[in-house]
PDB file of C-alpha atoms and ligand atoms in Angstrom:
ATOM      1  CA  MET A 211     103.158  76.169  86.321  1.00 65.00           C
ATOM      2  CA  ALA A 212     103.882  77.804  89.913  1.00 81.00           C
ATOM      3  CA  THR A 213     102.988  75.808  92.727  1.00 91.00           C
ATOM      4  CA  TYR A 214     102.592  78.789  95.310  1.00 97.00           C
ATOM      5  CA  GLN A 215     100.524  82.180  95.390  1.00 98.00           C
ATOM      6  CA  VAL A 216     101.821  85.669  96.007  1.00 98.00           C
ATOM      7  CA  ALA A 217     100.219  88.291  97.794  1.00 99.00           C
ATOM      8  CA  LEU A 218     101.129  91.772  96.475  1.00 99.00           C
ATOM      9  CA  GLY A 219     100.974  95.228  98.247  1.00 99.00           C
ATOM     10  CA  CYS A 220     102.251  98.545  97.795  1.00 99.00           C
ATOM     11  CA  ASP A 221     101.802 102.244  98.687  1.00 99.00           C
ATOM     12  CA  HIS A 222     101.303 105.275  96.061  1.00 98.00           C
ATOM     13  CA  GLY A 223     105.430 105.176  96.657  1.00 98.00           C
ATOM     14  CA  GLY A 224     105.607 101.229  95.130  1.00 99.00           C
ATOM     15  CA  LEU A 225     102.578 101.567  92.571  1.00 99.00           C
ATOM     16  CA  GLU A 226     104.208 100.865  89.716  1.00 98.00           C
ATOM     17  CA  ILE A 227     106.722  98.631  90.520  1.00 99.00           C
ATOM     18  CA  LYS A 228     103.664  96.772  91.841  1.00 99.00           C
ATOM     19  CA  ASN A 229     102.068  97.323  88.715  1.00 99.00           C
ATOM     20  CA  ALA A 230     105.005  95.521  86.540  1.00 99.00           C
ATOM     21  CA  ILE A 231     105.456  92.832  88.812  1.00 99.00           C
ATOM     22  CA  ARG A 232     101.500  92.011  89.043  1.00 98.00           C
ATOM     23  CA  GLN A 233     102.190  91.888  85.122  1.00 98.00           C
ATOM     24  CA  ALA A 234     104.862  89.277  85.698  1.00 98.00           C
ATOM     25  CA  LEU A 235     103.030  86.827  87.200  1.00 98.00           C
ATOM     26  CA  GLU A 236     100.178  87.706  85.143  1.00 98.00           C
ATOM     27  CA  ALA A 237     102.202  86.269  82.161  1.00 98.00           C
ATOM     28  CA  ASP A 238     104.072  84.144  83.947  1.00 98.00           C
ATOM     29  CA  GLY A 239     100.546  82.454  85.237  1.00 97.00           C
ATOM     30  CA  VAL A 240     101.552  82.234  88.791  1.00 98.00           C
ATOM     31  CA  SER A 241      98.854  82.795  91.416  1.00 98.00           C
ATOM     32  CA  PHE A 242      98.171  85.515  92.862  1.00 98.00           C
ATOM     33  CA  VAL A 243      95.801  88.614  94.960  1.00 98.00           C
ATOM     34  CA  ASP A 244      96.478  91.764  94.904  1.00 98.00           C
ATOM     35  CA  LEU A 245      95.747  93.830  98.034  1.00 99.00           C
ATOM     36  CA  GLY A 246      96.440  97.217  96.917  1.00 98.00           C
ATOM     37  CA  THR A 247      97.169 100.178  96.681  1.00 98.00           C
ATOM     38  CA  TYR A 248      95.611 100.463  93.214  1.00 98.00           C
ATOM     39  CA  THR A 249      96.324 104.048  92.668  1.00 98.00           C
ATOM     40  CA  ALA A 250      98.332 106.807  93.126  1.00 98.00           C
ATOM     41  CA  ASP A 251      96.823 108.969  95.876  1.00 98.00           C
ATOM     42  CA  SER A 252      98.803 109.009  99.153  1.00 98.00           C
ATOM     43  CA  VAL A 253      97.961 105.733 101.498  1.00 98.00           C
ATOM     44  CA  ASP A 254      99.677 105.030 104.367  1.00 98.00           C
ATOM     45  CA  TYR A 255     101.908 101.610 103.945  1.00 98.00           C
ATOM     46  CA  PRO A 256     101.032  99.635 107.664  1.00 98.00           C
ATOM     47  CA  VAL A 257      97.412  98.711 105.853  1.00 98.00           C
ATOM     48  CA  TYR A 258      98.506  97.241 103.361  1.00 99.00           C
ATOM     49  CA  ALA A 259     101.633  95.387 104.414  1.00 99.00           C
ATOM     50  CA  HIS A 260      99.182  94.387 107.598  1.00 98.00           C
ATOM     51  CA  LYS A 261      96.755  93.047 104.623  1.00 98.00           C
ATOM     52  CA  VAL A 262      99.570  90.847 102.864  1.00 99.00           C
ATOM     53  CA  CYS A 263     101.370  89.739 105.806  1.00 98.00           C
ATOM     54  CA  GLU A 264      97.570  88.891 107.354  1.00 98.00           C
ATOM     55  CA  ALA A 265      97.124  87.065 103.836  1.00 98.00           C
ATOM     56  CA  VAL A 266     100.712  84.942 104.263  1.00 98.00           C
ATOM     57  CA  GLN A 267      99.628  83.543 107.644  1.00 98.00           C
ATOM     58  CA  ASN A 268      96.228  82.292 106.973  1.00 98.00           C
ATOM     59  CA  GLY A 269      97.760  80.261 104.292  1.00 98.00           C
ATOM     60  CA  GLU A 270      95.536  82.331 101.468  1.00 98.00           C
ATOM     61  CA  ALA A 271      98.964  83.280 100.123  1.00 98.00           C
ATOM     62  CA  THR A 272     102.525  81.502 100.522  1.00 98.00           C
ATOM     63  CA  PHE A 273     104.724  84.495  99.456  1.00 98.00           C
ATOM     64  CA  GLY A 274     104.084  88.169 100.183  1.00 99.00           C
ATOM     65  CA  ILE A 275     105.521  90.826  98.192  1.00 99.00           C
ATOM     66  CA  LEU A 276     105.256  94.528  99.467  1.00 99.00           C
ATOM     67  CA  CYS A 277     106.660  97.544  97.559  1.00 99.00           C
ATOM     68  CA  CYS A 278     106.666 101.432  98.984  1.00 98.00           C
ATOM     69  CA  GLY A 279     108.937 104.221  97.912  1.00 98.00           C
ATOM     70  CA  THR A 280     112.248 102.356 100.056  1.00 99.00           C
ATOM     71  CA  GLY A 281     111.037  99.088 100.674  1.00 98.00           C
ATOM     72  CA  ILE A 282     112.030  99.925 104.227  1.00 98.00           C
ATOM     73  CA  GLY A 283     109.068 100.777 106.048  1.00 98.00           C
ATOM     74  CA  MET A 284     106.863  97.431 104.541  1.00 98.00           C
ATOM     75  CA  SER A 285     109.324  95.602 106.106  1.00 98.00           C
ATOM     76  CA  ILE A 286     109.619  96.879 109.413  1.00 98.00           C
ATOM     77  CA  ALA A 287     105.596  96.211 109.421  1.00 98.00           C
ATOM     78  CA  ALA A 288     105.491  92.947 108.032  1.00 98.00           C
ATOM     79  CA  ASN A 289     108.590  92.013 110.968  1.00 98.00           C
ATOM     80  CA  LYS A 290     106.010  92.625 113.493  1.00 97.00           C
ATOM     81  CA  HIS A 291     103.923  89.542 112.045  1.00 98.00           C
ATOM     82  CA  LYS A 292     104.520  86.167 113.402  1.00 97.00           C
ATOM     83  CA  GLY A 293     106.117  83.696 111.131  1.00 98.00           C
ATOM     84  CA  ILE A 294     106.710  86.780 108.835  1.00 98.00           C
ATOM     85  CA  ARG A 295     110.261  86.697 107.610  1.00 98.00           C
ATOM     86  CA  ALA A 296     110.389  89.581 105.149  1.00 98.00           C
ATOM     87  CA  ALA A 297     113.646  91.095 103.414  1.00 99.00           C
ATOM     88  CA  VAL A 298     114.066  94.137 102.275  1.00 99.00           C
ATOM     89  CA  LEU A 299     116.642  94.474  99.214  1.00 99.00           C
ATOM     90  CA  SER A 300     117.817  95.390  96.132  1.00 98.00           C
ATOM     91  CA  ASP A 301     120.227  93.490  94.618  1.00 98.00           C
ATOM     92  CA  PRO A 302     119.856  89.371  93.083  1.00 98.00           C
ATOM     93  CA  PHE A 303     122.234  87.810  95.608  1.00 98.00           C
ATOM     94  CA  SER A 304     120.372  88.725  98.328  1.00 99.00           C
ATOM     95  CA  ALA A 305     117.182  87.820  96.558  1.00 99.00           C
ATOM     96  CA  GLU A 306     117.839  84.747  96.501  1.00 98.00           C
ATOM     97  CA  MET A 307     120.445  84.272 100.321  1.00 98.00           C
ATOM     98  CA  THR A 308     117.250  85.464 101.755  1.00 98.00           C
ATOM     99  CA  ARG A 309     115.469  82.796 100.459  1.00 98.00           C
ATOM    100  CA  ARG A 310     118.134  79.923 100.693  1.00 98.00           C
ATOM    101  CA  HIS A 311     119.337  80.566 104.066  1.00 98.00           C
ATOM    102  CA  ASN A 312     116.228  82.850 105.617  1.00 98.00           C
ATOM    103  CA  ASP A 313     113.526  81.239 104.453  1.00 98.00           C
ATOM    104  CA  ALA A 314     112.020  85.040 103.541  1.00 98.00           C
ATOM    105  CA  ASN A 315     108.405  84.353 102.667  1.00 98.00           C
ATOM    106  CA  VAL A 316     108.057  88.207 102.280  1.00 99.00           C
ATOM    107  CA  LEU A 317     109.766  90.149  99.982  1.00 99.00           C
ATOM    108  CA  CYS A 318     109.777  93.990 100.213  1.00 99.00           C
ATOM    109  CA  LEU A 319     111.423  96.399  97.253  1.00 99.00           C
ATOM    110  CA  GLY A 320     111.595 100.263  97.219  1.00 99.00           C
ATOM    111  CA  GLY A 321     109.864 101.947  94.065  1.00 98.00           C
ATOM    112  CA  ARG A 322     112.191 104.870  95.227  1.00 98.00           C
ATOM    113  CA  VAL A 323     115.404 102.274  94.929  1.00 99.00           C
ATOM    114  CA  ILE A 324     114.700 100.315  91.866  1.00 99.00           C
ATOM    115  CA  ASP A 325     113.411 100.257  87.927  1.00 99.00           C
ATOM    116  CA  SER A 326     110.600  98.021  87.118  1.00 99.00           C
ATOM    117  CA  GLU A 327     112.660  95.813  85.589  1.00 98.00           C
ATOM    118  CA  ARG A 328     114.647  95.127  88.469  1.00 99.00           C
ATOM    119  CA  ALA A 329     111.916  95.116  91.018  1.00 99.00           C
ATOM    120  CA  VAL A 330     110.241  91.730  88.001  1.00 99.00           C
ATOM    121  CA  SER A 331     113.711  90.544  87.705  1.00 98.00           C
ATOM    122  CA  LEU A 332     114.018  90.134  91.951  1.00 99.00           C
ATOM    123  CA  ALA A 333     110.734  88.546  92.393  1.00 99.00           C
ATOM    124  CA  LYS A 334     110.938  85.694  90.204  1.00 98.00           C
ATOM    125  CA  LEU A 335     113.922  85.479  91.259  1.00 98.00           C
ATOM    126  CA  PHE A 336     112.692  85.515  95.178  1.00 98.00           C
ATOM    127  CA  LEU A 337     109.801  83.358  93.956  1.00 98.00           C
ATOM    128  CA  SER A 338     111.971  80.348  92.414  1.00 98.00           C
ATOM    129  CA  THR A 339     114.717  79.958  94.592  1.00 98.00           C
ATOM    130  CA  PRO A 340     114.055  77.225  97.113  1.00 98.00           C
ATOM    131  CA  PHE A 341     114.530  77.693 100.702  1.00 98.00           C
ATOM    132  CA  ASP A 342     117.911  75.516 101.601  1.00 98.00           C
ATOM    133  CA  GLY A 343     117.345  73.615 105.149  1.00 97.00           C
ATOM    134  CA  GLY A 344     119.402  71.663 106.618  1.00 97.00           C
ATOM    135  CA  ARG A 345     121.724  73.917 109.207  1.00 98.00           C
ATOM    136  CA  HIS A 346     119.422  77.192 108.334  1.00 98.00           C
ATOM    137  CA  GLU A 347     116.160  75.063 109.740  1.00 98.00           C
ATOM    138  CA  LYS A 348     117.695  75.770 113.362  1.00 97.00           C
ATOM    139  CA  ARG A 349     117.860  79.161 112.901  1.00 98.00           C
ATOM    140  CA  ILE A 350     115.075  80.018 111.280  1.00 97.00           C
ATOM    141  CA  ALA A 351     113.531  78.401 114.266  1.00 97.00           C
ATOM    142  CA  MET A 352     116.037  80.441 116.832  1.00 97.00           C
ATOM    143  CA  LEU A 353     113.682  84.327 115.743  1.00 96.00           C
ATOM    144  CA  GLU A 354     110.602  83.342 116.633  1.00 91.00           C
ATOM    145  CA  ARG A 355     109.822  85.501 120.050  1.00 86.00           C
ATOM    146  CA  ASP A 356     106.952  85.855 121.984  1.00 76.00           C
TER     147      ASP A 356
HETATM  148  C1  LIG B 424     105.731 107.356 101.232  1.00 91.58           C
HETATM  149  O1  LIG B 424     106.523 108.684 101.250  1.00 91.58           O
HETATM  150  C2  LIG B 424     106.791 106.529 101.812  1.00 91.58           C
HETATM  151  O2  LIG B 424     107.526 107.389 103.172  1.00 91.58           O
HETATM  152  C3  LIG B 424     106.710 105.060 102.088  1.00 91.58           C
HETATM  153  O3  LIG B 424     106.779 104.880 100.519  1.00 91.58           O
HETATM  154  C4  LIG B 424     108.132 104.389 102.434  1.00 91.58           C
HETATM  155  O4  LIG B 424     109.422 104.620 101.590  1.00 91.58           O
HETATM  156  C5  LIG B 424     108.693 104.256 103.943  1.00 91.58           C
HETATM  157  O5  LIG B 424     109.211 103.610 103.819  1.00 91.58           O
END
């Protein structure tokens, strides 16, 4: 059983892959909260980025997963939040390395870039990869600005 909690969020462009990830988390017994959006109606991605990042900041979730058309808007919005390290990616090497080296706590994916199968495999890899710590600790501390 996973020891982490996940907060999910998306806009209309990321709805399909967010739902696929949600299903996979459910099947794996991972604890999650789905903060929307829930329909294909057009919505503003920053709203959902902020909800998910607040859940990570207040400890309700260990990790956030944000899906929009490209993942880019979500990552820009997420990285405005103190303590949030959001990575937008579409390949497994980056999914692993952003956990190992950046201690990323929010994964951003693009529903118009990758399909649901890849989204699920990237999410599982991201969630299961630990931070390496060591020399990377100092660099993580250097990321924060007032
Ligand atoms: C919505 O059309 C689109 O702009 C959004 O999903 C995202 O790709 C923004 O980065």
